[in-house]
Coordinates of C-alpha atoms and ligand atoms in Angstrom, one line a residue:
X1 CA 25.3 12.6 4.8
X2 CA 23.0 11.4 2.0
X3 CA 21.2 8.2 3.1
X4 CA 20.8 5.3 0.6
X5 CA 17.4 3.7 0.6
X6 CA 18.6 0.6 2.4
X7 CA 19.7 2.6 5.4
X8 CA 16.7 4.8 5.0
X9 CA 14.4 1.9 4.9
X10 CA 15.6 0.1 8.0
X11 CA 15.8 3.5 9.9
X12 CA 12.2 4.5 8.9
X13 CA 11.0 1.1 9.8
X14 CA 12.1 1.8 13.4
X15 CA 10.7 5.3 13.5
X16 CA 7.4 5.8 15.1
X17 CA 4.8 7.1 12.7
X18 CA 1.3 7.4 14.3
X19 CA -1.4 8.4 11.8
X20 CA -5.2 8.3 11.5
X21 CA -6.2 5.0 9.7
X22 CA -7.8 7.0 6.9
X23 CA -4.5 8.7 6.3
X24 CA -2.5 5.4 6.4
X25 CA -4.8 4.0 3.6
X26 CA -4.6 7.4 1.7
X27 CA -0.7 7.2 1.7
X28 CA -0.8 3.7 0.4
X29 CA -2.9 4.5 -2.6
X30 CA -6.5 3.4 -1.7
X31 CA -8.0 6.6 -2.9
X32 CA -8.8 10.1 -1.7
X33 CA -9.1 10.5 2.2
X34 CA -12.8 10.6 1.7
X35 CA -12.8 7.3 -0.2
X36 CA -10.5 5.8 2.5
X37 CA -12.8 7.0 5.2
X38 CA -15.8 5.4 3.4
X39 CA -14.0 2.1 3.1
X40 CA -13.2 2.1 6.7
X41 CA -16.7 3.1 7.9
X42 CA -18.3 0.5 5.6
X43 CA -16.3 -2.3 7.3
X44 CA -13.9 -3.1 4.5
X45 CA -10.7 -2.7 6.4
X46 CA -9.5 -5.2 9.0
X47 CA -6.4 -5.3 11.2
X48 CA -5.5 -8.7 12.7
X49 CA -8.8 -10.2 11.6
X50 CA -10.8 -7.5 13.4
X51 CA -12.9 -5.1 11.3
X52 CA -11.7 -1.5 12.2
X53 CA -14.5 1.0 11.4
X54 CA -13.2 4.3 12.9
X55 CA -11.3 6.3 10.2
X56 CA -9.8 8.5 12.9
X57 CA -8.2 6.0 15.1
X58 CA -4.5 6.7 15.4
X59 CA -2.2 3.8 14.7
X60 CA 1.5 3.2 14.3
X61 CA 1.9 3.0 10.5
X62 CA 5.4 1.4 10.4
X63 CA 5.0 -2.4 10.3
X64 CA 1.1 -2.2 10.1
X65 CA -0.5 -5.0 8.2
X66 CA -4.2 -4.7 7.3
X67 CA -6.7 -6.0 4.7
X68 CA -8.8 -3.8 2.5
X69 CA -11.8 -5.8 0.9
X70 CA -10.1 -9.0 1.9
X71 CA -6.7 -8.1 0.2
X72 CA -3.7 -8.1 2.5
X73 CA -1.5 -5.0 2.4
X74 CA 1.6 -3.9 4.5
X75 CA 2.3 -0.2 5.0
X76 CA 5.4 1.1 3.2
X77 CA 6.3 4.7 3.5
X78 CA 8.3 4.4 0.3
X79 CA 7.6 1.7 -2.2
X80 CA 10.5 -0.2 -3.7
X81 CA 9.6 -3.3 -5.7
X82 CA 10.9 -5.7 -8.2
X83 CA 9.0 -7.1 -11.1
X84 CA 9.7 -10.0 -13.4
X85 CA 9.0 -8.3 -16.6
X86 CA 7.4 -10.7 -19.1
X87 CA 7.9 -10.4 -22.9
X88 CA 5.2 -8.4 -24.7
X89 CA 4.9 -5.5 -22.3
X90 CA 5.9 -1.9 -22.5
X91 CA 7.6 0.0 -19.8
X92 CA 5.4 3.0 -20.4
X93 CA 2.3 4.4 -18.7
X94 CA 1.0 5.1 -22.2
X95 CA 2.0 2.0 -24.3
X96 CA 1.9 2.2 -28.0
X97 CA 1.5 -1.4 -29.1
X98 CA 1.7 -3.8 -26.1
X99 CA 0.2 -3.9 -22.6
X100 CA 1.8 -1.6 -20.1
X101 CA 3.9 -3.3 -17.3
X102 CA 1.9 -1.1 -14.9
X103 CA -1.2 -3.3 -15.4
X104 CA 0.7 -6.1 -13.7
X105 CA 0.7 -4.1 -10.4
X106 CA -2.2 -3.7 -8.0
X107 CA -4.1 -0.5 -8.2
X108 CA -2.8 1.1 -4.9
X109 CA 0.8 0.9 -6.4
X110 CA -0.3 2.8 -9.4
X111 CA -2.3 5.3 -7.4
X112 CA 0.1 6.2 -4.4
X113 CA 0.0 9.9 -4.0
X114 CA 3.0 12.2 -4.1
X115 CA 3.0 16.0 -3.3
X116 CA -0.8 16.0 -3.5
X117 CA -1.1 14.3 -6.9
X118 CA -1.5 10.7 -8.0
X119 CA 2.0 9.5 -9.0
X120 CA 2.3 5.8 -8.4
X121 CA 5.4 3.8 -8.7
X122 CA 7.7 4.3 -11.8
X123 CA 10.0 1.9 -13.5
X124 CA 13.8 2.5 -12.9
X125 CA 14.8 2.7 -16.4
X126 CA 13.2 0.7 -19.2
X127 CA 13.4 -2.6 -20.9
X128 CA 12.3 -3.3 -24.5
X129 CA 9.0 -4.8 -25.3
X130 CA 10.6 -8.2 -25.9
X131 CA 13.1 -8.2 -23.0
X132 CA 12.3 -10.2 -20.0
X133 CA 13.7 -10.1 -16.5
X134 CA 14.4 -7.9 -13.5
X135 CA 12.9 -4.4 -13.3
X136 CA 12.8 -2.2 -10.4
X137 CA 10.0 0.2 -9.6
X138 CA 9.7 2.9 -6.9
X139 CA 8.1 6.1 -5.9
X140 CA 11.3 7.5 -4.7
X141 CA 12.4 10.1 -7.3
X142 CA 15.9 10.4 -5.8
X143 CA 16.5 6.7 -6.1
X144 CA 15.5 6.7 -9.7
X145 CA 17.7 9.6 -10.4
X146 CA 20.7 7.9 -8.6
X147 CA 20.2 4.6 -10.4
X148 CA 19.9 6.3 -13.8
X149 CA 22.9 8.7 -13.3
X150 CA 25.9 7.6 -15.4
X151 CA 28.1 8.6 -12.5
X152 CA 26.8 5.6 -10.4
X153 CA 27.6 2.8 -12.8
X154 CA 25.4 0.2 -11.3
X155 CA 26.2 -3.0 -13.3
X156 CA 23.3 -4.9 -15.0
X157 CA 23.8 -8.4 -16.2
X158 CA 21.9 -9.6 -19.4
X159 CA 21.5 -13.1 -20.7
X160 CA 21.6 -12.9 -24.4
X161 CA 20.5 -15.6 -26.8
X162 CA 22.2 -15.0 -30.1
X163 CA 21.2 -16.1 -33.6
X164 CA 24.6 -17.1 -34.7
X165 CA 27.2 -19.1 -32.6
X166 CA 29.5 -16.9 -30.6
X167 CA 33.3 -16.8 -31.1
X168 CA 36.1 -15.5 -29.0
X169 CA 36.6 -12.5 -31.4
X170 CA 33.0 -11.2 -30.8
X171 CA 33.5 -11.6 -27.0
X172 CA 36.8 -9.7 -27.3
X173 CA 35.4 -6.9 -29.3
X174 CA 32.5 -6.5 -26.8
X175 CA 35.0 -6.1 -24.0
X176 CA 37.4 -3.9 -26.0
X177 CA 34.4 -1.5 -26.9
X178 CA 32.3 -1.1 -30.1
X179 CA 31.2 2.2 -31.7
X180 CA 27.4 2.7 -31.9
X181 CA 26.1 5.1 -34.6
X182 CA 24.9 7.8 -32.3
X183 CA 28.2 8.2 -30.3
X184 CA 31.8 8.3 -31.3
X185 CA 33.1 7.1 -28.0
X186 CA 33.3 3.2 -27.8
X187 CA 30.9 1.4 -25.5
X188 CA 32.2 -1.6 -23.8
X189 CA 30.9 -4.5 -21.6
X190 CA 32.4 -4.6 -18.2
X191 CA 32.1 -8.4 -18.3
X192 CA 31.2 -10.7 -21.1
X193 CA 31.3 -14.5 -21.3
X194 CA 30.1 -17.0 -23.8
X195 CA 28.2 -19.4 -21.5
X196 CA 27.0 -21.7 -24.4
X197 CA 27.5 -21.4 -28.2
X198 CA 24.4 -19.2 -28.4
X199 CA 24.3 -17.8 -24.8
X200 CA 26.3 -14.6 -24.0
X201 CA 26.3 -13.2 -20.4
X202 CA 27.0 -9.5 -20.7
X203 CA 27.4 -6.9 -18.0
X204 CA 26.8 -3.2 -18.8
X205 CA 27.2 -0.2 -16.6
X206 CA 25.4 2.3 -18.9
X207 CA 21.8 2.2 -20.2
X208 CA 21.8 3.5 -23.7
X209 CA 18.8 2.9 -26.0
X210 CA 18.8 -0.8 -27.3
X211 CA 22.3 -0.9 -26.0
X212 CA 22.7 -4.8 -25.9
X213 CA 21.1 -5.4 -29.2
X214 CA 23.1 -2.7 -30.9
X215 CA 26.4 -3.9 -29.4
X216 CA 25.7 -7.5 -30.4
X217 CA 24.8 -6.3 -34.0
X218 CA 28.0 -4.2 -34.0
X219 CA 30.1 -7.5 -33.7
X220 CA 28.2 -9.2 -36.5
X221 CA 25.6 -11.2 -34.4
X222 CA 22.0 -10.8 -33.5
X223 CA 19.9 -10.9 -30.3
X224 CA 17.2 -13.5 -30.5
X225 CA 16.2 -13.2 -26.9
X226 CA 17.2 -10.9 -24.1
X227 CA 16.8 -11.3 -20.2
X228 CA 18.1 -9.1 -17.5
X229 CA 19.1 -11.4 -14.6
X230 CA 20.8 -9.0 -12.2
X231 CA 21.1 -5.4 -11.1
X232 CA 24.1 -4.6 -8.9
X233 CA 24.3 -7.6 -6.6
X234 CA 20.5 -8.3 -6.7
X235 CA 19.5 -11.3 -8.9
X236 CA 16.1 -12.0 -10.1
X237 CA 14.8 -14.7 -7.7
X238 CA 14.2 -18.0 -9.4
X239 CA 10.8 -18.2 -7.7
X240 CA 9.5 -15.0 -9.0
X241 CA 7.4 -16.0 -12.0
X242 CA 7.1 -13.7 -15.1
X243 CA 4.5 -11.1 -14.5
X244 CA 4.9 -11.2 -10.7
X245 CA 6.3 -8.6 -8.3
X246 CA 7.4 -8.3 -4.8
X247 CA 8.6 -5.7 -2.3
X248 CA 12.2 -5.0 -1.9
X249 CA 13.6 -5.3 1.7
X250 CA 16.6 -3.4 3.0
X251 CA 18.9 -6.3 2.2
X252 CA 17.9 -6.1 -1.5
X253 CA 18.5 -2.4 -1.6
X254 CA 21.9 -2.9 -0.1
X255 CA 22.7 -5.5 -2.6
X256 CA 21.7 -3.1 -5.5
X257 CA 24.1 -0.4 -4.2
X258 CA 26.7 -3.1 -3.9
Ligands
LIG301 N1 19.5 -3.4 -24.1 C1 18.7 -3.7 -25.1 O1 19.0 -3.7 -26.3 N2 17.3 -3.8 -24.8 C2 17.0 -3.8 -23.4 O2 15.8 -4.0 -23.2 C3 17.9 -3.6 -22.5 C4 19.1 -3.3 -22.8

């Protein structure tokens, strides 16, 4: 049986995972094993308010909370997080015109090792530079693959501000399907509702390039602003401000899978 990350997370959180402290820091992206040993020996690492200066001390990693140079951290064997993407950021490691979303994350999340190389977390799909809202990131390649696979059809909800007032005809055509120039097959919204004269709530299960903007243009309107409010059953929390991130817990992952 293939385990979804929600089951995987809850099981792994219960599994014993004893490791030398320097390895724990290494797996979390605090630098090479040597750098991590140095941080510990120099007294920069504390557990339960006690400085821990032995890099070789074996500790249970799952559930471990520690601080590195005063910054609190919690051990995560795999990283799953949500970011409230602000406007004016690119979902690329090598942005062309706007700051990268990755600059919004603490260095350890960008430097987590994977198979011997620095890999860091990766965005699960991309949002345009001017799109805001819910973005998932992880270092679990299988999760990215599963979420991006057209077979899985995870619904994504977008709040669209339109230039022109919406009418029933536009909503109906988005539900019936519109043709985009690069594909002869119609693409349709799985749900679509005019919440206000200039506010469309659109649910898509695919992720084609500029899909919302192109679909809205295809029915004779235009996107002024675009915000992703939900992925699967996971909504962007109202208290997560733009530019901020938080860890996903097993319940969040279960909601995404639906
Ligand atoms: N559709 C778009 O047009 N842009 C996005 O950022 C996401 C979906």
